[in-house]
Amino acid sequence: MGIRQLRTLIEISETGSFQAAAEKLGLTHSAISMQIKSLEDELQTELFDRTRRPPDLNPTGLRLLGKAQEIINLYDSLSEAGSKAGDLSGLLRLGAIPSATSSFLPEVLARLGQEHPRLHVRLESGLSTELTRELIQGKLDCIIITEVQRLDEALKSTKLREERLVVIAQKNIENEKIAKTKDGDIALLSQLPFVRFNHLTGVGRVIEQSLKNRGANLREAMELDSLEAIQRMVAKGLGAAIVPENSLENRTNLLVRPFGKPSSTRIVSLVEKHRGQRPDLTGILATTLKEVLST
């Protein structure tokens, strides 16, 4: 059993097929198949359900996948131990919510690339719930998400920043009048169709709890996964919404008001396992994140 075979197994899982893994690794489909067949022969068990197209990992394959990732991480750690001090190398699998990838993460990744050229970051964008699940399953090393009240006991978090929540509506004379009334934020939300951010996401749950605390009775018009899409819908006069203020890249045609007094907030955190395989890599990421967000 070799490192190359285990890396191939992981690549098939991440890309979804033998062909996609072959293209990413620069190999032929037959070479990938031979590596997996050799691994199955050595283990004396099948790892894929070949009745499906494309073949999927079977329960045995899924169990091996987690162990394979642990072995790869340990192997990369040994390689890192042989490098000169401060010269980090290896693969960091990072997951992040879309608002992070479109705001501060580009600067963070650019700095990491300049300071640690042998460090490779594989970035996956997704919702907080999805990323948390992949972190627990060992598919990611760390994630940047909206922190919720309860984290899995195997995880730990580092607060990165606190973002103010705001109510947005189309900027017009009528909405400006509503916003100036008592509890103008709730008035806007009550009198206009409510464009909700997916209530199953981290920020969606924060918003839902804040609305419950204030006893708001809203007329829901749509529920979306994209903060950018919500902003565009609102700018076209299709309703009002609650979003993190930092997500507003363009305020043209938008009326923006704080949500609550004091304003409700969401916390964006870096989350990893207590016993992660690459604490050296997640540690330097945390340091760089704090440096960028403090400027």
PDB file of C-alpha atoms in Angstrom:
ATOM      1  CA  MET A   1       0.000   0.000   0.000  1.00  0.00           C
ATOM      2  CA  GLY A   2       1.572   3.278  -1.102  1.00  0.00           C
ATOM      3  CA  ILE A   3       1.004   6.966  -0.470  1.00  0.00           C
ATOM      4  CA  ARG A   4       0.206   7.444  -4.159  1.00  0.00           C
ATOM      5  CA  GLN A   5      -2.656   4.935  -3.991  1.00  0.00           C
ATOM      6  CA  LEU A   6      -4.121   6.629  -0.932  1.00  0.00           C
ATOM      7  CA  ARG A   7      -3.858  10.069  -2.542  1.00  0.00           C
ATOM      8  CA  THR A   8      -5.648   8.670  -5.587  1.00  0.00           C
ATOM      9  CA  LEU A   9      -8.444   7.270  -3.414  1.00  0.00           C
ATOM     10  CA  ILE A  10      -8.907  10.667  -1.764  1.00  0.00           C
ATOM     11  CA  GLU A  11      -8.863  12.451  -5.130  1.00  0.00           C
ATOM     12  CA  ILE A  12     -11.587  10.167  -6.512  1.00  0.00           C
ATOM     13  CA  SER A  13     -13.734  10.935  -3.475  1.00  0.00           C
ATOM     14  CA  GLU A  14     -13.209  14.696  -3.811  1.00  0.00           C
ATOM     15  CA  THR A  15     -13.691  14.929  -7.583  1.00  0.00           C
ATOM     16  CA  GLY A  16     -16.540  12.411  -7.778  1.00  0.00           C
ATOM     17  CA  SER A  17     -15.220  10.030 -10.436  1.00  0.00           C
ATOM     18  CA  PHE A  18     -12.211   8.064 -11.702  1.00  0.00           C
ATOM     19  CA  GLN A  19     -12.082  10.189 -14.861  1.00  0.00           C
ATOM     20  CA  ALA A  20     -12.127  13.525 -12.996  1.00  0.00           C
ATOM     21  CA  ALA A  21      -9.410  12.283 -10.631  1.00  0.00           C
ATOM     22  CA  ALA A  22      -7.302  11.147 -13.591  1.00  0.00           C
ATOM     23  CA  GLU A  23      -7.582  14.571 -15.239  1.00  0.00           C
ATOM     24  CA  LYS A  24      -6.651  16.366 -12.026  1.00  0.00           C
ATOM     25  CA  LEU A  25      -3.675  14.096 -11.329  1.00  0.00           C
ATOM     26  CA  GLY A  26      -2.474  14.106 -14.931  1.00  0.00           C
ATOM     27  CA  LEU A  27      -2.931  10.338 -15.318  1.00  0.00           C
ATOM     28  CA  THR A  28      -4.940   8.099 -17.619  1.00  0.00           C
ATOM     29  CA  HIS A  29      -8.214   6.538 -16.522  1.00  0.00           C
ATOM     30  CA  SER A  30      -6.626   3.083 -16.750  1.00  0.00           C
ATOM     31  CA  ALA A  31      -3.723   4.143 -14.498  1.00  0.00           C
ATOM     32  CA  ILE A  32      -6.181   5.307 -11.844  1.00  0.00           C
ATOM     33  CA  SER A  33      -8.149   2.059 -12.142  1.00  0.00           C
ATOM     34  CA  MET A  34      -4.964  -0.012 -11.777  1.00  0.00           C
ATOM     35  CA  GLN A  35      -3.952   1.859  -8.614  1.00  0.00           C
ATOM     36  CA  ILE A  36      -7.350   1.245  -7.017  1.00  0.00           C
ATOM     37  CA  LYS A  37      -7.418  -2.413  -8.141  1.00  0.00           C
ATOM     38  CA  SER A  38      -3.961  -2.917  -6.614  1.00  0.00           C
ATOM     39  CA  LEU A  39      -5.142  -1.341  -3.355  1.00  0.00           C
ATOM     40  CA  GLU A  40      -8.247  -3.555  -3.283  1.00  0.00           C
ATOM     41  CA  ASP A  41      -6.165  -6.673  -3.980  1.00  0.00           C
ATOM     42  CA  GLU A  42      -3.800  -5.825  -1.127  1.00  0.00           C
ATOM     43  CA  LEU A  43      -6.686  -5.234   1.281  1.00  0.00           C
ATOM     44  CA  GLN A  44      -8.603  -8.219  -0.121  1.00  0.00           C
ATOM     45  CA  THR A  45     -11.835  -6.247  -0.334  1.00  0.00           C
ATOM     46  CA  GLU A  46     -13.679  -4.036  -2.786  1.00  0.00           C
ATOM     47  CA  LEU A  47     -13.760  -0.314  -2.012  1.00  0.00           C
ATOM     48  CA  PHE A  48     -16.243   0.827  -4.671  1.00  0.00           C
ATOM     49  CA  ASP A  49     -19.795  -0.050  -5.622  1.00  0.00           C
ATOM     50  CA  ARG A  50     -19.274  -0.640  -9.343  1.00  0.00           C
ATOM     51  CA  THR A  51     -22.973  -1.184 -10.038  1.00  0.00           C
ATOM     52  CA  ARG A  52     -23.271   2.604  -9.937  1.00  0.00           C
ATOM     53  CA  ARG A  53     -22.147   4.956 -12.685  1.00  0.00           C
ATOM     54  CA  PRO A  54     -19.774   6.480 -11.854  1.00  0.00           C
ATOM     55  CA  PRO A  55     -18.710   4.010  -9.118  1.00  0.00           C
ATOM     56  CA  ASP A  56     -19.234   5.221  -5.540  1.00  0.00           C
ATOM     57  CA  LEU A  57     -17.240   4.358  -2.437  1.00  0.00           C
ATOM     58  CA  ASN A  58     -18.953   1.543  -0.552  1.00  0.00           C
ATOM     59  CA  PRO A  59     -19.093   1.471   3.288  1.00  0.00           C
ATOM     60  CA  THR A  60     -15.657  -0.180   3.471  1.00  0.00           C
ATOM     61  CA  GLY A  61     -14.228   2.428   1.128  1.00  0.00           C
ATOM     62  CA  LEU A  62     -15.709   5.253   3.166  1.00  0.00           C
ATOM     63  CA  ARG A  63     -14.135   3.858   6.343  1.00  0.00           C
ATOM     64  CA  LEU A  64     -10.770   3.566   4.623  1.00  0.00           C
ATOM     65  CA  LEU A  65     -11.088   7.104   3.242  1.00  0.00           C
ATOM     66  CA  GLY A  66     -10.930   8.642   6.718  1.00  0.00           C
ATOM     67  CA  LYS A  67      -7.905   6.530   7.651  1.00  0.00           C
ATOM     68  CA  ALA A  68      -6.239   7.346   4.340  1.00  0.00           C
ATOM     69  CA  GLN A  69      -6.560  11.063   5.010  1.00  0.00           C
ATOM     70  CA  GLU A  70      -5.017  10.606   8.475  1.00  0.00           C
ATOM     71  CA  ILE A  71      -2.069   8.738   6.939  1.00  0.00           C
ATOM     72  CA  ILE A  72      -1.580  11.411   4.263  1.00  0.00           C
ATOM     73  CA  ASN A  73      -1.688  14.160   6.880  1.00  0.00           C
ATOM     74  CA  LEU A  74       0.895  12.345   9.013  1.00  0.00           C
ATOM     75  CA  TYR A  75       3.085  11.775   5.961  1.00  0.00           C
ATOM     76  CA  ASP A  76       2.905  15.466   5.069  1.00  0.00           C
ATOM     77  CA  SER A  77       3.738  16.334   8.686  1.00  0.00           C
ATOM     78  CA  LEU A  78       6.872  14.177   8.497  1.00  0.00           C
ATOM     79  CA  SER A  79       7.870  15.954   5.302  1.00  0.00           C
ATOM     80  CA  GLU A  80       7.321  19.282   7.028  1.00  0.00           C
ATOM     81  CA  ALA A  81       9.466  18.200   9.990  1.00  0.00           C
ATOM     82  CA  GLY A  82      12.372  17.778   7.592  1.00  0.00           C
ATOM     83  CA  SER A  83      11.987  21.290   6.215  1.00  0.00           C
ATOM     84  CA  LYS A  84      13.869  24.235   7.576  1.00  0.00           C
ATOM     85  CA  ALA A  85      12.247  26.115  10.466  1.00  0.00           C
ATOM     86  CA  GLY A  86       9.517  28.480   9.358  1.00  0.00           C
ATOM     87  CA  ASP A  87       9.346  27.035   5.834  1.00  0.00           C
ATOM     88  CA  LEU A  88       5.858  25.557   5.978  1.00  0.00           C
ATOM     89  CA  SER A  89       4.782  23.129   3.287  1.00  0.00           C
ATOM     90  CA  GLY A  90       1.963  20.755   2.552  1.00  0.00           C
ATOM     91  CA  LEU A  91      -1.740  20.933   1.797  1.00  0.00           C
ATOM     92  CA  LEU A  92      -4.236  22.903   3.893  1.00  0.00           C
ATOM     93  CA  ARG A  93      -7.854  22.074   3.072  1.00  0.00           C
ATOM     94  CA  LEU A  94      -9.839  25.176   3.959  1.00  0.00           C
ATOM     95  CA  GLY A  95     -13.586  25.691   3.820  1.00  0.00           C
ATOM     96  CA  ALA A  96     -15.159  29.150   3.992  1.00  0.00           C
ATOM     97  CA  ILE A  97     -18.538  30.823   3.750  1.00  0.00           C
ATOM     98  CA  PRO A  98     -19.064  32.899   0.565  1.00  0.00           C
ATOM     99  CA  SER A  99     -18.936  36.248   2.377  1.00  0.00           C
ATOM    100  CA  ALA A 100     -15.412  35.389   3.586  1.00  0.00           C
ATOM    101  CA  THR A 101     -14.200  34.280   0.153  1.00  0.00           C
ATOM    102  CA  SER A 102     -15.403  37.527  -1.405  1.00  0.00           C
ATOM    103  CA  SER A 103     -14.045  39.873   1.277  1.00  0.00           C
ATOM    104  CA  PHE A 104     -10.934  39.199   3.375  1.00  0.00           C
ATOM    105  CA  LEU A 105      -9.783  35.751   2.207  1.00  0.00           C
ATOM    106  CA  PRO A 106      -8.109  36.853  -1.060  1.00  0.00           C
ATOM    107  CA  GLU A 107      -5.713  39.066   0.924  1.00  0.00           C
ATOM    108  CA  VAL A 108      -5.075  36.261   3.434  1.00  0.00           C
ATOM    109  CA  LEU A 109      -4.297  33.707   0.720  1.00  0.00           C
ATOM    110  CA  ALA A 110      -2.045  36.165  -1.122  1.00  0.00           C
ATOM    111  CA  ARG A 111       0.001  36.761   2.036  1.00  0.00           C
ATOM    112  CA  LEU A 112       0.285  33.045   2.747  1.00  0.00           C
ATOM    113  CA  GLY A 113       1.499  32.455  -0.803  1.00  0.00           C
ATOM    114  CA  GLN A 114       4.169  35.142  -0.482  1.00  0.00           C
ATOM    115  CA  GLU A 115       5.408  34.095   2.959  1.00  0.00           C
ATOM    116  CA  HIS A 116       5.084  30.312   2.552  1.00  0.00           C
ATOM    117  CA  PRO A 117       5.448  29.428  -1.149  1.00  0.00           C
ATOM    118  CA  ARG A 118       5.540  25.684  -0.405  1.00  0.00           C
ATOM    119  CA  LEU A 119       2.176  25.812   1.354  1.00  0.00           C
ATOM    120  CA  HIS A 120      -0.771  24.901  -0.874  1.00  0.00           C
ATOM    121  CA  VAL A 121      -4.282  25.925   0.199  1.00  0.00           C
ATOM    122  CA  ARG A 122      -7.243  24.127  -1.343  1.00  0.00           C
ATOM    123  CA  LEU A 123     -10.283  26.355  -0.814  1.00  0.00           C
ATOM    124  CA  GLU A 124     -13.890  25.170  -0.790  1.00  0.00           C
ATOM    125  CA  SER A 125     -16.763  27.637  -0.522  1.00  0.00           C
ATOM    126  CA  GLY A 126     -20.003  26.537   1.116  1.00  0.00           C
ATOM    127  CA  LEU A 127     -22.579  27.122   3.821  1.00  0.00           C
ATOM    128  CA  SER A 128     -21.694  26.810   7.510  1.00  0.00           C
ATOM    129  CA  THR A 129     -23.665  23.592   8.069  1.00  0.00           C
ATOM    130  CA  GLU A 130     -22.137  21.831   5.055  1.00  0.00           C
ATOM    131  CA  LEU A 131     -18.598  22.894   5.913  1.00  0.00           C
ATOM    132  CA  THR A 132     -18.967  21.810   9.548  1.00  0.00           C
ATOM    133  CA  ARG A 133     -20.082  18.360   8.430  1.00  0.00           C
ATOM    134  CA  GLU A 134     -17.079  18.015   6.104  1.00  0.00           C
ATOM    135  CA  LEU A 135     -14.717  19.139   8.885  1.00  0.00           C
ATOM    136  CA  ILE A 136     -16.065  16.468  11.239  1.00  0.00           C
ATOM    137  CA  GLN A 137     -15.770  13.853   8.469  1.00  0.00           C
ATOM    138  CA  GLY A 138     -12.104  14.754   7.970  1.00  0.00           C
ATOM    139  CA  LYS A 139     -12.545  16.184   4.470  1.00  0.00           C
ATOM    140  CA  LEU A 140     -11.399  19.653   5.592  1.00  0.00           C
ATOM    141  CA  ASP A 141      -8.683  20.789   8.017  1.00  0.00           C
ATOM    142  CA  CYS A 142     -10.395  23.991   9.151  1.00  0.00           C
ATOM    143  CA  ILE A 143     -13.327  26.193   8.213  1.00  0.00           C
ATOM    144  CA  ILE A 144     -14.359  29.840   8.422  1.00  0.00           C
ATOM    145  CA  ILE A 145     -18.048  29.999   9.317  1.00  0.00           C
ATOM    146  CA  THR A 146     -20.739  31.877  11.166  1.00  0.00           C
ATOM    147  CA  GLU A 147     -20.359  30.514  14.680  1.00  0.00           C
ATOM    148  CA  VAL A 148     -23.436  28.967  16.249  1.00  0.00           C
ATOM    149  CA  GLN A 149     -24.164  28.537  19.946  1.00  0.00           C
ATOM    150  CA  ARG A 150     -23.283  24.856  20.047  1.00  0.00           C
ATOM    151  CA  LEU A 151     -20.281  23.305  18.354  1.00  0.00           C
ATOM    152  CA  ASP A 152     -19.554  19.599  18.177  1.00  0.00           C
ATOM    153  CA  GLU A 153     -17.433  18.628  21.190  1.00  0.00           C
ATOM    154  CA  ALA A 154     -14.627  17.538  18.863  1.00  0.00           C
ATOM    155  CA  LEU A 155     -14.279  21.086  17.517  1.00  0.00           C
ATOM    156  CA  LYS A 156     -12.790  24.328  18.788  1.00  0.00           C
ATOM    157  CA  SER A 157     -13.216  27.867  17.480  1.00  0.00           C
ATOM    158  CA  THR A 158     -11.235  31.095  17.302  1.00  0.00           C
ATOM    159  CA  LYS A 159     -13.245  34.299  16.946  1.00  0.00           C
ATOM    160  CA  LEU A 160     -12.147  36.324  13.917  1.00  0.00           C
ATOM    161  CA  ARG A 161     -14.583  39.215  13.910  1.00  0.00           C
ATOM    162  CA  GLU A 162     -18.087  40.320  14.849  1.00  0.00           C
ATOM    163  CA  GLU A 163     -20.253  41.678  12.041  1.00  0.00           C
ATOM    164  CA  ARG A 164     -23.235  43.987  12.487  1.00  0.00           C
ATOM    165  CA  LEU A 165     -26.540  42.868  10.965  1.00  0.00           C
ATOM    166  CA  VAL A 166     -28.487  45.464   8.986  1.00  0.00           C
ATOM    167  CA  VAL A 167     -31.891  45.736   7.344  1.00  0.00           C
ATOM    168  CA  ILE A 168     -31.789  46.592   3.650  1.00  0.00           C
ATOM    169  CA  ALA A 169     -34.589  47.808   1.380  1.00  0.00           C
ATOM    170  CA  GLN A 170     -34.836  49.614  -1.929  1.00  0.00           C
ATOM    171  CA  LYS A 171     -33.892  53.263  -1.516  1.00  0.00           C
ATOM    172  CA  ASN A 172     -36.998  55.365  -2.207  1.00  0.00           C
ATOM    173  CA  ILE A 173     -39.029  58.099  -0.509  1.00  0.00           C
ATOM    174  CA  GLU A 174     -41.675  55.729   0.900  1.00  0.00           C
ATOM    175  CA  ASN A 175     -39.164  53.332   2.465  1.00  0.00           C
ATOM    176  CA  GLU A 176     -37.154  56.222   3.921  1.00  0.00           C
ATOM    177  CA  LYS A 177     -40.332  57.456   5.657  1.00  0.00           C
ATOM    178  CA  ILE A 178     -40.971  53.999   7.108  1.00  0.00           C
ATOM    179  CA  ALA A 179     -37.362  53.712   8.307  1.00  0.00           C
ATOM    180  CA  LYS A 180     -37.685  56.970  10.278  1.00  0.00           C
ATOM    181  CA  THR A 181     -40.631  55.701  12.348  1.00  0.00           C
ATOM    182  CA  LYS A 182     -40.260  54.061  15.766  1.00  0.00           C
ATOM    183  CA  ASP A 183     -38.650  50.644  15.329  1.00  0.00           C
ATOM    184  CA  GLY A 184     -38.109  51.540  11.694  1.00  0.00           C
ATOM    185  CA  ASP A 185     -36.099  48.386  11.031  1.00  0.00           C
ATOM    186  CA  ILE A 186     -38.990  46.102  12.013  1.00  0.00           C
ATOM    187  CA  ALA A 187     -41.442  48.403  10.239  1.00  0.00           C
ATOM    188  CA  LEU A 188     -39.553  47.958   6.973  1.00  0.00           C
ATOM    189  CA  LEU A 189     -39.459  44.196   7.407  1.00  0.00           C
ATOM    190  CA  SER A 190     -43.160  44.034   8.318  1.00  0.00           C
ATOM    191  CA  GLN A 191     -44.478  46.242   5.528  1.00  0.00           C
ATOM    192  CA  LEU A 192     -42.361  44.772   2.730  1.00  0.00           C
ATOM    193  CA  PRO A 193     -42.063  41.147   1.569  1.00  0.00           C
ATOM    194  CA  PHE A 194     -39.290  39.455   3.540  1.00  0.00           C
ATOM    195  CA  VAL A 195     -36.355  38.098   1.538  1.00  0.00           C
ATOM    196  CA  ARG A 196     -34.894  35.533   3.923  1.00  0.00           C
ATOM    197  CA  PHE A 197     -31.392  34.113   3.958  1.00  0.00           C
ATOM    198  CA  ASN A 198     -31.504  30.301   4.171  1.00  0.00           C
ATOM    199  CA  HIS A 199     -32.620  29.612   7.750  1.00  0.00           C
ATOM    200  CA  LEU A 200     -30.517  26.429   7.940  1.00  0.00           C
ATOM    201  CA  THR A 201     -27.243  28.341   7.553  1.00  0.00           C
ATOM    202  CA  GLY A 202     -25.257  29.853  10.407  1.00  0.00           C
ATOM    203  CA  VAL A 203     -26.199  33.474   9.719  1.00  0.00           C
ATOM    204  CA  GLY A 204     -29.739  32.370   8.834  1.00  0.00           C
ATOM    205  CA  ARG A 205     -30.164  30.875  12.301  1.00  0.00           C
ATOM    206  CA  VAL A 206     -28.745  33.989  13.953  1.00  0.00           C
ATOM    207  CA  ILE A 207     -31.244  36.130  12.029  1.00  0.00           C
ATOM    208  CA  GLU A 208     -34.150  33.812  12.823  1.00  0.00           C
ATOM    209  CA  GLN A 209     -33.375  33.867  16.551  1.00  0.00           C
ATOM    210  CA  SER A 210     -33.094  37.672  16.542  1.00  0.00           C
ATOM    211  CA  LEU A 211     -36.495  37.964  14.849  1.00  0.00           C
ATOM    212  CA  LYS A 212     -38.055  35.611  17.411  1.00  0.00           C
ATOM    213  CA  ASN A 213     -36.582  37.649  20.251  1.00  0.00           C
ATOM    214  CA  ARG A 214     -38.261  40.768  18.870  1.00  0.00           C
ATOM    215  CA  GLY A 215     -41.584  39.066  18.149  1.00  0.00           C
ATOM    216  CA  ALA A 216     -41.524  40.016  14.472  1.00  0.00           C
ATOM    217  CA  ASN A 217     -44.353  38.741  12.263  1.00  0.00           C
ATOM    218  CA  LEU A 218     -43.094  38.870   8.685  1.00  0.00           C
ATOM    219  CA  ARG A 219     -44.525  38.070   5.258  1.00  0.00           C
ATOM    220  CA  GLU A 220     -41.910  35.793   3.723  1.00  0.00           C
ATOM    221  CA  ALA A 221     -41.512  36.130  -0.051  1.00  0.00           C
ATOM    222  CA  MET A 222     -38.418  34.063  -0.822  1.00  0.00           C
ATOM    223  CA  GLU A 223     -35.534  32.187   0.810  1.00  0.00           C
ATOM    224  CA  LEU A 224     -32.116  32.326  -0.853  1.00  0.00           C
ATOM    225  CA  ASP A 225     -28.613  30.928  -0.248  1.00  0.00           C
ATOM    226  CA  SER A 226     -26.701  33.853  -1.750  1.00  0.00           C
ATOM    227  CA  LEU A 227     -26.174  37.195  -0.004  1.00  0.00           C
ATOM    228  CA  GLU A 228     -25.378  38.739  -3.380  1.00  0.00           C
ATOM    229  CA  ALA A 229     -28.680  37.477  -4.814  1.00  0.00           C
ATOM    230  CA  ILE A 230     -30.576  38.848  -1.812  1.00  0.00           C
ATOM    231  CA  GLN A 231     -28.974  42.260  -2.282  1.00  0.00           C
ATOM    232  CA  ARG A 232     -29.959  42.324  -5.956  1.00  0.00           C
ATOM    233  CA  MET A 233     -33.557  41.288  -5.241  1.00  0.00           C
ATOM    234  CA  VAL A 234     -33.890  44.015  -2.628  1.00  0.00           C
ATOM    235  CA  ALA A 235     -32.323  46.667  -4.869  1.00  0.00           C
ATOM    236  CA  LYS A 236     -35.018  45.869  -7.457  1.00  0.00           C
ATOM    237  CA  GLY A 237     -37.773  46.537  -4.913  1.00  0.00           C
ATOM    238  CA  LEU A 238     -38.766  42.914  -4.305  1.00  0.00           C
ATOM    239  CA  GLY A 239     -38.679  43.184  -0.521  1.00  0.00           C
ATOM    240  CA  ALA A 240     -36.539  43.810   2.555  1.00  0.00           C
ATOM    241  CA  ALA A 241     -33.851  41.606   4.086  1.00  0.00           C
ATOM    242  CA  ILE A 242     -31.411  41.239   6.973  1.00  0.00           C
ATOM    243  CA  VAL A 243     -27.759  40.745   6.019  1.00  0.00           C
ATOM    244  CA  PRO A 244     -24.279  41.199   7.547  1.00  0.00           C
ATOM    245  CA  GLU A 245     -23.184  44.767   6.843  1.00  0.00           C
ATOM    246  CA  ASN A 246     -19.744  43.582   5.675  1.00  0.00           C
ATOM    247  CA  SER A 247     -21.387  41.659   2.821  1.00  0.00           C
ATOM    248  CA  LEU A 248     -22.639  44.852   1.152  1.00  0.00           C
ATOM    249  CA  GLU A 249     -20.126  45.501  -1.615  1.00  0.00           C
ATOM    250  CA  ASN A 250     -22.393  47.919  -3.489  1.00  0.00           C
ATOM    251  CA  ARG A 251     -24.958  50.079  -1.687  1.00  0.00           C
ATOM    252  CA  THR A 252     -26.311  51.733  -4.824  1.00  0.00           C
ATOM    253  CA  ASN A 253     -30.117  51.949  -4.641  1.00  0.00           C
ATOM    254  CA  LEU A 254     -30.129  50.456  -1.129  1.00  0.00           C
ATOM    255  CA  LEU A 255     -31.510  51.856   2.112  1.00  0.00           C
ATOM    256  CA  VAL A 256     -29.448  50.455   4.994  1.00  0.00           C
ATOM    257  CA  ARG A 257     -30.501  50.558   8.657  1.00  0.00           C
ATOM    258  CA  PRO A 258     -29.092  48.797  11.770  1.00  0.00           C
ATOM    259  CA  PHE A 259     -31.098  45.783  12.891  1.00  0.00           C
ATOM    260  CA  GLY A 260     -31.917  46.258  16.569  1.00  0.00           C
ATOM    261  CA  LYS A 261     -30.724  48.588  19.329  1.00  0.00           C
ATOM    262  CA  PRO A 262     -28.005  47.663  20.035  1.00  0.00           C
ATOM    263  CA  SER A 263     -27.479  46.074  16.644  1.00  0.00           C
ATOM    264  CA  SER A 264     -27.704  42.308  16.348  1.00  0.00           C
ATOM    265  CA  THR A 265     -24.455  40.713  15.196  1.00  0.00           C
ATOM    266  CA  ARG A 266     -23.019  37.500  13.883  1.00  0.00           C
ATOM    267  CA  ILE A 267     -19.625  36.085  14.848  1.00  0.00           C
ATOM    268  CA  VAL A 268     -17.307  34.776  12.146  1.00  0.00           C
ATOM    269  CA  SER A 269     -14.873  32.176  13.493  1.00  0.00           C
ATOM    270  CA  LEU A 270     -12.111  29.824  12.430  1.00  0.00           C
ATOM    271  CA  VAL A 271     -13.118  26.303  13.471  1.00  0.00           C
ATOM    272  CA  GLU A 272     -10.916  23.202  13.582  1.00  0.00           C
ATOM    273  CA  LYS A 273     -10.682  19.892  15.420  1.00  0.00           C
ATOM    274  CA  HIS A 274      -9.162  19.799  18.906  1.00  0.00           C
ATOM    275  CA  ARG A 275      -6.834  17.088  17.638  1.00  0.00           C
ATOM    276  CA  GLY A 276      -6.291  18.232  14.074  1.00  0.00           C
ATOM    277  CA  GLN A 277      -3.620  16.638  11.901  1.00  0.00           C
ATOM    278  CA  ARG A 278      -1.955  19.907  10.806  1.00  0.00           C
ATOM    279  CA  PRO A 279      -1.995  22.360  13.735  1.00  0.00           C
ATOM    280  CA  ASP A 280       1.089  24.047  12.259  1.00  0.00           C
ATOM    281  CA  LEU A 281      -0.817  24.996   9.104  1.00  0.00           C
ATOM    282  CA  THR A 282      -4.046  26.013  10.826  1.00  0.00           C
ATOM    283  CA  GLY A 283      -1.983  28.029  13.302  1.00  0.00           C
ATOM    284  CA  ILE A 284      -0.263  30.116  10.632  1.00  0.00           C
ATOM    285  CA  LEU A 285      -3.626  30.604   8.900  1.00  0.00           C
ATOM    286  CA  ALA A 286      -5.140  31.907  12.147  1.00  0.00           C
ATOM    287  CA  THR A 287      -2.231  34.308  12.628  1.00  0.00           C
ATOM    288  CA  THR A 288      -2.517  35.645   9.074  1.00  0.00           C
ATOM    289  CA  LEU A 289      -6.292  36.024   9.391  1.00  0.00           C
ATOM    290  CA  LYS A 290      -5.920  38.116  12.534  1.00  0.00           C
ATOM    291  CA  GLU A 291      -3.245  40.283  10.907  1.00  0.00           C
ATOM    292  CA  VAL A 292      -5.403  41.003   7.850  1.00  0.00           C
ATOM    293  CA  LEU A 293      -8.584  41.642   9.833  1.00  0.00           C
ATOM    294  CA  SER A 294      -6.813  44.006  12.237  1.00  0.00           C
ATOM    295  CA  THR A 295      -5.698  46.364   9.452  1.00  0.00           C
TER     296      THR A 295
END
